[in-house]
PDB file of C-alpha atoms and ligand atoms in Angstrom:
ATOM      1  CA  MET A 205     -13.866  25.401   7.074  1.00 65.00           C
ATOM      2  CA  ARG A 206     -11.286  23.588   4.961  1.00 77.00           C
ATOM      3  CA  LEU A 207     -11.747  23.739   1.196  1.00 79.00           C
ATOM      4  CA  ALA A 208     -12.133  19.962   1.169  1.00 76.00           C
ATOM      5  CA  GLU A 209     -15.210  20.237   3.410  1.00 79.00           C
ATOM      6  CA  GLN A 210     -17.112  22.245   0.811  1.00 87.00           C
ATOM      7  CA  VAL A 211     -18.303  19.060  -0.835  1.00 91.00           C
ATOM      8  CA  THR A 212     -22.016  18.411  -1.519  1.00 92.00           C
ATOM      9  CA  PHE A 213     -23.599  17.141   1.749  1.00 93.00           C
ATOM     10  CA  GLY A 214     -20.361  18.346   3.389  1.00 88.00           C
ATOM     11  CA  GLY A 215     -22.165  19.963   6.271  1.00 81.00           C
ATOM     12  CA  GLY A 216     -24.618  22.810   6.554  1.00 86.00           C
ATOM     13  CA  GLY A 217     -24.098  23.514  10.236  1.00 91.00           C
ATOM     14  CA  LEU A 218     -27.337  21.817  11.297  1.00 95.00           C
ATOM     15  CA  ASP A 219     -27.912  21.962  15.057  1.00 97.00           C
ATOM     16  CA  ARG A 220     -28.979  18.371  15.698  1.00 97.00           C
ATOM     17  CA  ALA A 221     -30.053  19.274  19.233  1.00 98.00           C
ATOM     18  CA  ALA A 222     -29.634  15.661  20.331  1.00 97.00           C
ATOM     19  CA  ALA A 223     -30.462  16.534  23.950  1.00 97.00           C
ATOM     20  CA  LEU A 224     -34.034  17.322  22.856  1.00 98.00           C
ATOM     21  CA  ARG A 225     -34.651  13.821  21.425  1.00 98.00           C
ATOM     22  CA  MET A 226     -35.636  12.515  24.862  1.00 97.00           C
ATOM     23  CA  ASP A 227     -37.673  15.606  25.781  1.00 97.00           C
ATOM     24  CA  ALA A 228     -41.200  14.934  24.480  1.00 96.00           C
ATOM     25  CA  ALA A 229     -42.693  18.112  25.962  1.00 97.00           C
ATOM     26  CA  ALA A 230     -40.055  20.392  24.452  1.00 98.00           C
ATOM     27  CA  LEU A 231     -40.383  18.636  21.077  1.00 97.00           C
ATOM     28  CA  ALA A 232     -44.174  19.031  21.101  1.00 97.00           C
ATOM     29  CA  GLY A 233     -43.768  22.763  21.766  1.00 98.00           C
ATOM     30  CA  LEU A 234     -41.202  23.161  18.985  1.00 98.00           C
ATOM     31  CA  ARG A 235     -43.358  21.189  16.559  1.00 97.00           C
ATOM     32  CA  ALA A 236     -46.383  23.427  17.255  1.00 97.00           C
ATOM     33  CA  ALA A 237     -44.403  26.658  16.761  1.00 98.00           C
ATOM     34  CA  PRO A 238     -45.265  28.619  13.577  1.00 97.00           C
ATOM     35  CA  GLN A 239     -41.674  28.436  12.255  1.00 98.00           C
ATOM     36  CA  ALA A 240     -41.505  24.626  12.461  1.00 98.00           C
ATOM     37  CA  ARG A 241     -41.244  22.814   9.141  1.00 98.00           C
ATOM     38  CA  ALA A 242     -41.485  19.218   7.959  1.00 98.00           C
ATOM     39  CA  LEU A 243     -40.001  17.605   4.873  1.00 98.00           C
ATOM     40  CA  PRO A 244     -42.074  14.776   3.396  1.00 98.00           C
ATOM     41  CA  LEU A 245     -40.205  11.961   1.633  1.00 98.00           C
ATOM     42  CA  TRP A 246     -41.704   9.264  -0.538  1.00 97.00           C
ATOM     43  CA  GLN A 247     -39.662   6.113  -1.235  1.00 96.00           C
ATOM     44  CA  GLY A 248     -36.500   8.033  -0.295  1.00 96.00           C
ATOM     45  CA  LYS A 249     -37.323  10.961  -2.585  1.00 97.00           C
ATOM     46  CA  PRO A 250     -37.677  14.355  -0.858  1.00 98.00           C
ATOM     47  CA  LEU A 251     -40.452  16.776  -1.775  1.00 98.00           C
ATOM     48  CA  VAL A 252     -38.930  19.487  -3.967  1.00 98.00           C
ATOM     49  CA  GLY A 253     -40.468  22.834  -4.957  1.00 97.00           C
ATOM     50  CA  PRO A 254     -39.372  25.621  -7.300  1.00 95.00           C
ATOM     51  CA  ASP A 255     -37.015  27.099  -4.688  1.00 93.00           C
ATOM     52  CA  GLY A 256     -35.478  23.988  -3.198  1.00 96.00           C
ATOM     53  CA  LEU A 257     -36.808  21.473  -0.695  1.00 98.00           C
ATOM     54  CA  GLY A 258     -40.589  21.406  -0.259  1.00 98.00           C
ATOM     55  CA  TRP A 259     -40.884  22.234   3.454  1.00 98.00           C
ATOM     56  CA  ILE A 260     -44.475  22.253   4.764  1.00 97.00           C
ATOM     57  CA  ALA A 261     -46.138  22.845   8.125  1.00 97.00           C
ATOM     58  CA  PRO A 262     -45.876  19.836  10.482  1.00 97.00           C
ATOM     59  CA  ASP A 263     -49.672  19.906  11.004  1.00 96.00           C
ATOM     60  CA  HIS A 264     -50.399  19.624   7.259  1.00 97.00           C
ATOM     61  CA  PRO A 265     -53.288  17.133   6.789  1.00 96.00           C
ATOM     62  CA  VAL A 266     -51.247  14.973   4.392  1.00 96.00           C
ATOM     63  CA  LEU A 267     -48.745  14.265   7.178  1.00 96.00           C
ATOM     64  CA  GLY A 268     -51.516  13.387   9.636  1.00 91.00           C
ATOM     65  CA  ALA A 269     -52.851  10.739   7.257  1.00 88.00           C
ATOM     66  CA  THR A 270     -49.645   8.682   6.965  1.00 88.00           C
ATOM     67  CA  GLY A 271     -48.525   5.791   9.107  1.00 90.00           C
ATOM     68  CA  GLY A 272     -44.896   6.540   8.239  1.00 94.00           C
ATOM     69  CA  GLU A 273     -42.169   7.426  10.711  1.00 97.00           C
ATOM     70  CA  THR A 274     -41.314  10.959  11.802  1.00 97.00           C
ATOM     71  CA  VAL A 275     -37.738  11.999  12.633  1.00 98.00           C
ATOM     72  CA  PHE A 276     -36.677  15.168  14.455  1.00 98.00           C
ATOM     73  CA  LEU A 277     -33.740  16.327  12.319  1.00 98.00           C
ATOM     74  CA  GLY A 278     -32.758  19.256  14.512  1.00 98.00           C
ATOM     75  CA  LEU A 279     -33.080  23.032  14.735  1.00 98.00           C
ATOM     76  CA  ALA A 280     -32.569  25.633  12.004  1.00 96.00           C
ATOM     77  CA  GLY A 281     -32.550  29.169  13.354  1.00 94.00           C
ATOM     78  CA  GLY A 282     -34.088  27.774  16.529  1.00 96.00           C
ATOM     79  CA  ALA A 283     -37.046  26.209  14.663  1.00 97.00           C
ATOM     80  CA  ALA A 284     -37.715  22.473  14.442  1.00 98.00           C
ATOM     81  CA  ARG A 285     -37.019  20.584  11.221  1.00 98.00           C
ATOM     82  CA  LEU A 286     -38.723  17.216  10.851  1.00 98.00           C
ATOM     83  CA  ALA A 287     -38.759  14.500   8.209  1.00 98.00           C
ATOM     84  CA  VAL A 288     -41.875  12.417   7.582  1.00 98.00           C
ATOM     85  CA  ASP A 289     -42.039   9.214   5.549  1.00 98.00           C
ATOM     86  CA  LEU A 290     -45.002   9.242   3.138  1.00 97.00           C
ATOM     87  CA  SER A 291     -43.987   5.984   1.458  1.00 96.00           C
ATOM     88  CA  ASP A 292     -47.373   4.379   2.198  1.00 95.00           C
ATOM     89  CA  TRP A 293     -48.987   6.762  -0.332  1.00 96.00           C
ATOM     90  CA  VAL A 294     -49.654   5.057  -3.673  1.00 94.00           C
ATOM     91  CA  PRO A 295     -49.407   7.408  -6.671  1.00 93.00           C
ATOM     92  CA  ALA A 296     -51.670   6.910  -9.703  1.00 88.00           C
ATOM     93  CA  GLU A 297     -48.666   5.726 -11.676  1.00 87.00           C
ATOM     94  CA  MET A 298     -45.757   3.832 -10.132  1.00 86.00           C
ATOM     95  CA  PRO A 299     -42.461   4.633 -11.869  1.00 84.00           C
ATOM     96  CA  ASP A 300     -40.382   1.704 -13.098  1.00 83.00           C
ATOM     97  CA  THR A 301     -37.214   3.751 -12.539  1.00 79.00           C
ATOM     98  CA  LEU A 302     -37.607   3.792  -8.735  1.00 74.00           C
ATOM     99  CA  GLY A 303     -34.258   3.165  -7.061  1.00 66.00           C
ATOM    100  CA  ALA A 304     -32.357   3.614 -10.337  1.00 68.00           C
ATOM    101  CA  PHE A 305     -29.147   5.642 -10.125  1.00 66.00           C
ATOM    102  CA  LEU A 306     -30.836   8.678 -11.612  1.00 75.00           C
ATOM    103  CA  ASP A 307     -34.592   8.136 -11.400  1.00 87.00           C
ATOM    104  CA  PRO A 308     -35.972  10.891 -13.690  1.00 90.00           C
ATOM    105  CA  SER A 309     -39.611  10.417 -12.614  1.00 94.00           C
ATOM    106  CA  GLU A 310     -41.403  12.880 -10.332  1.00 95.00           C
ATOM    107  CA  GLN A 311     -44.528  12.218  -8.257  1.00 96.00           C
ATOM    108  CA  ARG A 312     -47.101  14.887  -7.409  1.00 97.00           C
ATOM    109  CA  HIS A 313     -49.282  14.239  -4.368  1.00 97.00           C
ATOM    110  CA  PRO A 314     -52.826  15.646  -4.827  1.00 96.00           C
ATOM    111  CA  GLY A 315     -52.841  16.973  -1.258  1.00 96.00           C
ATOM    112  CA  LEU A 316     -49.577  18.924  -1.646  1.00 97.00           C
ATOM    113  CA  PRO A 317     -48.806  22.127  -3.592  1.00 95.00           C
ATOM    114  CA  GLU A 318     -48.990  21.628  -7.391  1.00 96.00           C
ATOM    115  CA  THR A 319     -45.519  23.105  -7.835  1.00 97.00           C
ATOM    116  CA  HIS A 320     -43.989  20.419  -5.561  1.00 98.00           C
ATOM    117  CA  ALA A 321     -42.972  16.877  -6.502  1.00 98.00           C
ATOM    118  CA  PHE A 322     -41.102  13.948  -4.988  1.00 97.00           C
ATOM    119  CA  THR A 323     -37.755  14.036  -6.762  1.00 97.00           C
ATOM    120  CA  GLU A 324     -34.625  11.861  -6.674  1.00 95.00           C
ATOM    121  CA  LEU A 325     -32.144  13.626  -4.361  1.00 96.00           C
ATOM    122  CA  ARG A 326     -29.154  13.017  -6.672  1.00 94.00           C
ATOM    123  CA  ARG A 327     -30.887  15.100  -9.360  1.00 93.00           C
ATOM    124  CA  VAL A 328     -31.208  18.191  -7.169  1.00 95.00           C
ATOM    125  CA  MET A 329     -28.436  17.864  -4.557  1.00 95.00           C
ATOM    126  CA  THR A 330     -26.013  20.375  -6.123  1.00 94.00           C
ATOM    127  CA  GLY A 331     -28.724  23.077  -6.245  1.00 95.00           C
ATOM    128  CA  LEU A 332     -29.599  22.968  -2.531  1.00 96.00           C
ATOM    129  CA  THR A 333     -28.214  25.234   0.179  1.00 95.00           C
ATOM    130  CA  PRO A 334     -25.618  23.450   2.367  1.00 95.00           C
ATOM    131  CA  LEU A 335     -28.127  23.330   5.240  1.00 96.00           C
ATOM    132  CA  ASP A 336     -30.934  21.885   3.101  1.00 97.00           C
ATOM    133  CA  ALA A 337     -28.502  19.372   1.560  1.00 97.00           C
ATOM    134  CA  GLU A 338     -27.527  18.180   5.049  1.00 97.00           C
ATOM    135  CA  LEU A 339     -31.183  18.005   6.143  1.00 98.00           C
ATOM    136  CA  ALA A 340     -32.197  16.057   3.022  1.00 98.00           C
ATOM    137  CA  ALA A 341     -29.276  13.625   3.339  1.00 97.00           C
ATOM    138  CA  THR A 342     -30.052  13.056   7.016  1.00 98.00           C
ATOM    139  CA  ALA A 343     -33.765  12.586   6.354  1.00 98.00           C
ATOM    140  CA  ARG A 344     -33.178  10.107   3.544  1.00 98.00           C
ATOM    141  CA  ALA A 345     -30.613   8.110   5.509  1.00 98.00           C
ATOM    142  CA  VAL A 346     -32.609   7.809   8.755  1.00 98.00           C
ATOM    143  CA  LEU A 347     -35.987   7.129   7.123  1.00 98.00           C
ATOM    144  CA  GLY A 348     -34.335   4.570   4.838  1.00 97.00           C
ATOM    145  CA  TRP A 349     -32.897   2.846   7.905  1.00 98.00           C
ATOM    146  CA  HIS A 350     -36.308   2.653   9.586  1.00 98.00           C
ATOM    147  CA  ALA A 351     -37.847   1.214   6.420  1.00 96.00           C
ATOM    148  CA  THR A 352     -35.395  -1.694   6.407  1.00 96.00           C
ATOM    149  CA  HIS A 353     -34.940  -2.277  10.162  1.00 97.00           C
ATOM    150  CA  ARG A 354     -38.443  -2.773  11.523  1.00 97.00           C
ATOM    151  CA  PHE A 355     -37.553  -5.936  13.423  1.00 98.00           C
ATOM    152  CA  CYS A 356     -35.040  -6.545  16.184  1.00 98.00           C
ATOM    153  CA  ALA A 357     -31.786  -8.040  14.863  1.00 96.00           C
ATOM    154  CA  ARG A 358     -31.285  -9.866  18.191  1.00 97.00           C
ATOM    155  CA  CYS A 359     -34.632 -11.609  18.675  1.00 98.00           C
ATOM    156  CA  GLY A 360     -36.796 -10.866  15.627  1.00 98.00           C
ATOM    157  CA  ALA A 361     -39.609  -9.056  17.447  1.00 98.00           C
ATOM    158  CA  GLN A 362     -41.027  -5.867  15.981  1.00 98.00           C
ATOM    159  CA  SER A 363     -39.113  -2.892  17.394  1.00 98.00           C
ATOM    160  CA  ARG A 364     -40.471   0.601  17.995  1.00 97.00           C
ATOM    161  CA  VAL A 365     -39.147   4.073  17.264  1.00 97.00           C
ATOM    162  CA  VAL A 366     -37.735   6.027  20.223  1.00 98.00           C
ATOM    163  CA  GLN A 367     -35.486   9.080  20.684  1.00 98.00           C
ATOM    164  CA  ALA A 368     -37.494  11.167  18.174  1.00 98.00           C
ATOM    165  CA  GLY A 369     -36.569   8.772  15.376  1.00 98.00           C
ATOM    166  CA  TRP A 370     -32.887   8.250  16.227  1.00 98.00           C
ATOM    167  CA  GLN A 371     -33.143   4.821  17.795  1.00 98.00           C
ATOM    168  CA  ARG A 372     -35.300   1.681  17.738  1.00 98.00           C
ATOM    169  CA  ALA A 373     -35.997  -0.238  20.912  1.00 98.00           C
ATOM    170  CA  CYS A 374     -37.096  -3.854  21.189  1.00 98.00           C
ATOM    171  CA  PRO A 375     -39.926  -4.403  23.686  1.00 98.00           C
ATOM    172  CA  ALA A 376     -39.269  -8.173  23.760  1.00 98.00           C
ATOM    173  CA  CYS A 377     -35.543  -8.380  24.603  1.00 98.00           C
ATOM    174  CA  GLY A 378     -34.684  -4.791  25.544  1.00 98.00           C
ATOM    175  CA  GLY A 379     -32.227  -4.426  22.674  1.00 97.00           C
ATOM    176  CA  THR A 380     -31.512  -0.961  21.270  1.00 97.00           C
ATOM    177  CA  HIS A 381     -30.627  -0.290  17.649  1.00 98.00           C
ATOM    178  CA  PHE A 382     -29.039   2.799  16.105  1.00 98.00           C
ATOM    179  CA  PRO A 383     -29.132   4.131  12.525  1.00 97.00           C
ATOM    180  CA  ARG A 384     -26.292   2.629  10.483  1.00 94.00           C
ATOM    181  CA  THR A 385     -23.601   4.474   8.597  1.00 96.00           C
ATOM    182  CA  ASP A 386     -21.370   2.290   6.441  1.00 97.00           C
ATOM    183  CA  PRO A 387     -17.813   3.619   5.937  1.00 98.00           C
ATOM    184  CA  VAL A 388     -16.512   3.585   2.373  1.00 98.00           C
ATOM    185  CA  VAL A 389     -13.002   4.658   1.396  1.00 98.00           C
ATOM    186  CA  ILE A 390     -12.654   6.553  -1.869  1.00 98.00           C
ATOM    187  CA  MET A 391      -9.108   7.300  -2.881  1.00 98.00           C
ATOM    188  CA  LEU A 392      -7.075   9.672  -4.955  1.00 98.00           C
ATOM    189  CA  ILE A 393      -4.160   7.407  -5.865  1.00 98.00           C
ATOM    190  CA  THR A 394      -1.394   9.352  -7.536  1.00 98.00           C
ATOM    191  CA  HIS A 395       1.892   8.472  -9.160  1.00 97.00           C
ATOM    192  CA  GLY A 396       3.889  11.523 -10.244  1.00 95.00           C
ATOM    193  CA  ASN A 397       1.644  13.597 -12.482  1.00 95.00           C
ATOM    194  CA  SER A 398      -1.044  10.917 -12.875  1.00 98.00           C
ATOM    195  CA  VAL A 399      -4.104   9.708 -10.998  1.00 98.00           C
ATOM    196  CA  LEU A 400      -5.530   6.186 -11.012  1.00 98.00           C
ATOM    197  CA  LEU A 401      -9.110   6.040 -12.320  1.00 98.00           C
ATOM    198  CA  GLY A 402     -11.356   3.052 -12.823  1.00 97.00           C
ATOM    199  CA  ARG A 403     -14.775   2.235 -14.203  1.00 95.00           C
ATOM    200  CA  GLY A 404     -17.219  -0.312 -12.843  1.00 92.00           C
ATOM    201  CA  PRO A 405     -19.212  -2.769 -14.945  1.00 89.00           C
ATOM    202  CA  GLY A 406     -22.397  -1.193 -16.305  1.00 85.00           C
ATOM    203  CA  TRP A 407     -21.263   2.416 -15.876  1.00 87.00           C
ATOM    204  CA  PRO A 408     -22.163   4.940 -18.616  1.00 85.00           C
ATOM    205  CA  GLU A 409     -19.819   4.657 -21.611  1.00 87.00           C
ATOM    206  CA  GLY A 410     -16.468   6.316 -20.960  1.00 91.00           C
ATOM    207  CA  MET A 411     -17.128   7.273 -17.340  1.00 92.00           C
ATOM    208  CA  PHE A 412     -14.136   6.948 -14.998  1.00 95.00           C
ATOM    209  CA  SER A 413     -13.859   7.774 -11.310  1.00 96.00           C
ATOM    210  CA  LEU A 414     -11.738   7.240  -8.213  1.00 97.00           C
ATOM    211  CA  LEU A 415     -11.513   3.702  -6.823  1.00 97.00           C
ATOM    212  CA  ALA A 416     -13.673   3.037  -3.767  1.00 97.00           C
ATOM    213  CA  GLY A 417     -14.707   0.224  -1.451  1.00 97.00           C
ATOM    214  CA  PHE A 418     -16.285  -0.628   1.896  1.00 98.00           C
ATOM    215  CA  VAL A 419     -14.117  -0.677   5.010  1.00 98.00           C
ATOM    216  CA  GLU A 420     -14.278  -4.167   6.505  1.00 98.00           C
ATOM    217  CA  PRO A 421     -14.740  -4.994  10.208  1.00 97.00           C
ATOM    218  CA  GLY A 422     -11.410  -4.900  12.040  1.00 98.00           C
ATOM    219  CA  GLU A 423      -9.743  -2.793   9.366  1.00 98.00           C
ATOM    220  CA  THR A 424      -8.335   0.753   9.493  1.00 98.00           C
ATOM    221  CA  VAL A 425      -9.138   3.344   6.842  1.00 98.00           C
ATOM    222  CA  GLU A 426      -5.513   3.236   5.661  1.00 98.00           C
ATOM    223  CA  ALA A 427      -5.530  -0.565   5.358  1.00 98.00           C
ATOM    224  CA  ALA A 428      -8.816  -0.476   3.468  1.00 98.00           C
ATOM    225  CA  VAL A 429      -7.352   1.980   0.943  1.00 98.00           C
ATOM    226  CA  ARG A 430      -4.288  -0.204   0.343  1.00 98.00           C
ATOM    227  CA  ARG A 431      -6.322  -3.433   0.160  1.00 98.00           C
ATOM    228  CA  GLU A 432      -8.929  -2.103  -2.265  1.00 98.00           C
ATOM    229  CA  VAL A 433      -6.330  -0.611  -4.620  1.00 98.00           C
ATOM    230  CA  ALA A 434      -4.272  -3.822  -4.524  1.00 98.00           C
ATOM    231  CA  GLU A 435      -7.348  -6.017  -5.103  1.00 97.00           C
ATOM    232  CA  GLU A 436      -8.933  -3.954  -7.852  1.00 97.00           C
ATOM    233  CA  ALA A 437      -5.908  -2.680  -9.764  1.00 98.00           C
ATOM    234  CA  GLY A 438      -2.857  -4.551  -8.430  1.00 98.00           C
ATOM    235  CA  ILE A 439      -1.194  -1.278  -7.423  1.00 98.00           C
ATOM    236  CA  ALA A 440       0.869  -0.931  -4.216  1.00 98.00           C
ATOM    237  CA  VAL A 441       0.238   2.170  -2.083  1.00 98.00           C
ATOM    238  CA  ALA A 442       2.627   3.700   0.475  1.00 97.00           C
ATOM    239  CA  GLU A 443       1.481   6.648   2.644  1.00 96.00           C
ATOM    240  CA  VAL A 444      -2.251   7.248   2.975  1.00 98.00           C
ATOM    241  CA  GLY A 445      -3.695  10.545   4.214  1.00 96.00           C
ATOM    242  CA  TYR A 446      -7.188  11.786   4.946  1.00 96.00           C
ATOM    243  CA  LEU A 447      -8.763  14.473   2.730  1.00 95.00           C
ATOM    244  CA  ALA A 448     -12.490  14.900   3.402  1.00 93.00           C
ATOM    245  CA  SER A 449     -15.671  12.954   3.980  1.00 96.00           C
ATOM    246  CA  GLN A 450     -19.132  13.020   2.456  1.00 97.00           C
ATOM    247  CA  PRO A 451     -22.354  11.527   3.787  1.00 97.00           C
ATOM    248  CA  TRP A 452     -23.833   9.595   0.856  1.00 97.00           C
ATOM    249  CA  PRO A 453     -27.320   8.414   1.831  1.00 97.00           C
ATOM    250  CA  PHE A 454     -27.787   5.965  -1.064  1.00 94.00           C
ATOM    251  CA  PRO A 455     -28.620   4.228   1.144  1.00 94.00           C
ATOM    252  CA  ALA A 456     -26.280   4.688   4.125  1.00 95.00           C
ATOM    253  CA  SER A 457     -22.653   5.353   3.228  1.00 97.00           C
ATOM    254  CA  LEU A 458     -20.072   7.726   4.612  1.00 98.00           C
ATOM    255  CA  MET A 459     -17.514   8.335   1.883  1.00 98.00           C
ATOM    256  CA  ILE A 460     -14.042   8.837   3.375  1.00 98.00           C
ATOM    257  CA  GLY A 461     -11.851  10.616   0.852  1.00 97.00           C
ATOM    258  CA  CYS A 462      -8.160   9.702   1.075  1.00 98.00           C
ATOM    259  CA  HIS A 463      -4.952  10.409  -0.801  1.00 97.00           C
ATOM    260  CA  GLY A 464      -2.515   7.575  -1.379  1.00 98.00           C
ATOM    261  CA  ARG A 465       0.859   7.530  -3.115  1.00 97.00           C
ATOM    262  CA  ALA A 466       1.359   4.598  -5.468  1.00 98.00           C
ATOM    263  CA  THR A 467       4.745   2.889  -5.509  1.00 98.00           C
ATOM    264  CA  THR A 468       4.009   0.752  -8.563  1.00 98.00           C
ATOM    265  CA  ARG A 469       2.477   1.664 -11.907  1.00 97.00           C
ATOM    266  CA  GLU A 470       1.597  -1.551 -13.688  1.00 98.00           C
ATOM    267  CA  ILE A 471      -2.157  -2.236 -13.486  1.00 98.00           C
ATOM    268  CA  THR A 472      -3.515  -5.768 -12.933  1.00 97.00           C
ATOM    269  CA  LEU A 473      -7.278  -5.578 -13.191  1.00 95.00           C
ATOM    270  CA  ASP A 474      -9.832  -7.493 -11.122  1.00 93.00           C
ATOM    271  CA  PRO A 475     -12.483  -7.929 -13.833  1.00 91.00           C
ATOM    272  CA  VAL A 476     -15.254  -8.617 -11.308  1.00 92.00           C
ATOM    273  CA  GLU A 477     -14.798  -5.253  -9.573  1.00 91.00           C
ATOM    274  CA  LEU A 478     -13.627  -3.116 -12.470  1.00 95.00           C
ATOM    275  CA  GLU A 479     -14.204  -3.079 -16.204  1.00 95.00           C
ATOM    276  CA  ALA A 480     -11.164  -0.880 -16.779  1.00 96.00           C
ATOM    277  CA  ALA A 481      -8.543   1.130 -14.903  1.00 97.00           C
ATOM    278  CA  ARG A 482      -5.958   3.580 -16.186  1.00 97.00           C
ATOM    279  CA  TRP A 483      -3.528   6.278 -15.190  1.00 98.00           C
ATOM    280  CA  VAL A 484      -4.742   9.709 -16.264  1.00 97.00           C
ATOM    281  CA  SER A 485      -2.429  12.729 -16.357  1.00 97.00           C
ATOM    282  CA  ARG A 486      -3.415  16.178 -15.099  1.00 96.00           C
ATOM    283  CA  GLU A 487      -3.539  17.402 -18.693  1.00 96.00           C
ATOM    284  CA  GLU A 488      -5.832  14.543 -19.739  1.00 96.00           C
ATOM    285  CA  LEU A 489      -8.095  15.129 -16.738  1.00 96.00           C
ATOM    286  CA  LEU A 490      -8.328  18.867 -17.445  1.00 95.00           C
ATOM    287  CA  ALA A 491      -9.346  18.087 -21.023  1.00 95.00           C
ATOM    288  CA  SER A 492     -11.879  15.562 -19.718  1.00 94.00           C
ATOM    289  CA  LEU A 493     -13.463  18.105 -17.336  1.00 92.00           C
ATOM    290  CA  ALA A 494     -13.581  20.596 -20.200  1.00 92.00           C
ATOM    291  CA  GLY A 495     -15.627  18.055 -22.167  1.00 90.00           C
ATOM    292  CA  GLU A 496     -12.885  17.471 -24.720  1.00 93.00           C
ATOM    293  CA  ARG A 497     -12.350  13.738 -24.113  1.00 92.00           C
ATOM    294  CA  GLU A 498     -14.969  11.191 -25.157  1.00 89.00           C
ATOM    295  CA  ASP A 499     -12.879   8.320 -23.794  1.00 92.00           C
ATOM    296  CA  ILE A 500     -12.663   9.760 -20.243  1.00 93.00           C
ATOM    297  CA  LEU A 501     -15.898  11.180 -18.864  1.00 91.00           C
ATOM    298  CA  PRO A 502     -15.389  12.620 -15.357  1.00 85.00           C
ATOM    299  CA  ALA A 503     -17.200  11.615 -12.170  1.00 84.00           C
ATOM    300  CA  ARG A 504     -20.532  13.366 -11.648  1.00 85.00           C
ATOM    301  CA  LYS A 505     -20.715  16.830 -10.098  1.00 90.00           C
ATOM    302  CA  GLY A 506     -21.824  16.555  -6.489  1.00 93.00           C
ATOM    303  CA  ALA A 507     -19.946  13.309  -5.893  1.00 94.00           C
ATOM    304  CA  ILE A 508     -16.864  13.535  -3.664  1.00 96.00           C
ATOM    305  CA  ALA A 509     -14.730  12.015  -6.450  1.00 96.00           C
ATOM    306  CA  HIS A 510     -15.451  15.009  -8.665  1.00 95.00           C
ATOM    307  CA  HIS A 511     -14.679  17.392  -5.783  1.00 94.00           C
ATOM    308  CA  ILE A 512     -11.356  15.700  -4.915  1.00 96.00           C
ATOM    309  CA  LEU A 513     -10.218  15.523  -8.534  1.00 96.00           C
ATOM    310  CA  ARG A 514     -10.888  19.252  -8.984  1.00 94.00           C
ATOM    311  CA  LEU A 515      -8.936  20.053  -5.801  1.00 94.00           C
ATOM    312  CA  TRP A 516      -6.032  17.903  -7.019  1.00 96.00           C
ATOM    313  CA  LEU A 517      -5.971  19.718 -10.365  1.00 95.00           C
ATOM    314  CA  ALA A 518      -5.991  23.056  -8.553  1.00 93.00           C
ATOM    315  CA  ASP A 519      -3.212  21.842  -6.227  1.00 91.00           C
ATOM    316  CA  ARG A 520      -5.533  22.581  -3.283  1.00 89.00           C
ATOM    317  CA  LEU A 521      -5.691  19.346  -1.306  1.00 85.00           C
ATOM    318  CA  ASP A 522      -5.927  21.377   1.881  1.00 73.00           C
TER     319      ASP A 522
HETATM  320 ZN1   ZN B 104     -35.297  -8.000  20.535  1.00 63.93          ZN
END
C-alpha cells in the first residue's frame, strides 16, 4: 500500500462481498452465525465502547425493536458485519450539539451495555483500527443516505430498500437508486518552498487548511482543482497530479487529494468562500505542527489535509 493510502478511512481491506447482497438465504445464514456482529448507529453516531466500535450480536433485542434500516457491510474474517439505524430511539435528553462539527455529547441506550455510548465518529476516528474505521465510515454514509432518500427522485413514491441496503427500488415507476458519493477535490498547491493554505468563515481562530471544493458535473478532477484555486485565491495552477483519496462520510463526500503547481503567487481572495489565504513555508508549517504558531493552527489529525501536509513536509508524496 502506498504511504498516501494510510490516511484515516483510507481502507481497512473490508471484503464487501457484493455478490451476497442478492442472496437472501446466504445472508440469513451469515447473520445467524455466532461470529456475526452488528453496529448500531443513532443519528449518524456509531456505538462506541472502551475498546473501539460497540459491535453487538445481530439478534440483540434492541435491534429487533427498531424500524430503522439494516445494511450488510460485508465480511470480516468470513463473518458478517451489519449496520443498523437506531435513529428512531428517543434519548431522555436530546443534545443541542447534534450535527455540529465536533458534537461532544454521548448517548447511552438503556438496553445496551453501560460502557457503550453513541459517539460522534470524528471524535474517535483516529483511534479505530483501519478495518473498523472503514466499516464505521461505510455504515454512516449508507445509513445517512437512506435517511434522506426515502422517496423516489423520479416520481415521488416511497421507495424500498433492496440489495441488503445498497440500493432503493421504486415500486411505482421501477426506478432504482444507488447510495451517493460526492467527489470533492482537496489540493496541495505549492510554489517553491511554500504551500497555499486558506481558512473558511467561522473556522476556529487561526486554523488553516488546504483549499477544497466539490467537483461539478461535466468537470474533470484536474479542472476542478484549477477552477477552485482560481476562484477562491486567484492563483493559476499548471500540472495537477493525484495523491490519495479519503471517504469522508459527513455526510457523503469522497475527498480526492491532489498536488498542483502554482504559476502565480499573488493572492486575490474570494471573501464568500474564504476568510483568509496565505502562502506558508515548510519551516512555518513545521513550527505550526509543533504547536509553536498561534497564527497558523494546522488541519485536524485524521483529515486528509493533515495527512497530505505531513507527507509534503517529509518529502514523501509517494
Ligand atoms: Zn418512482
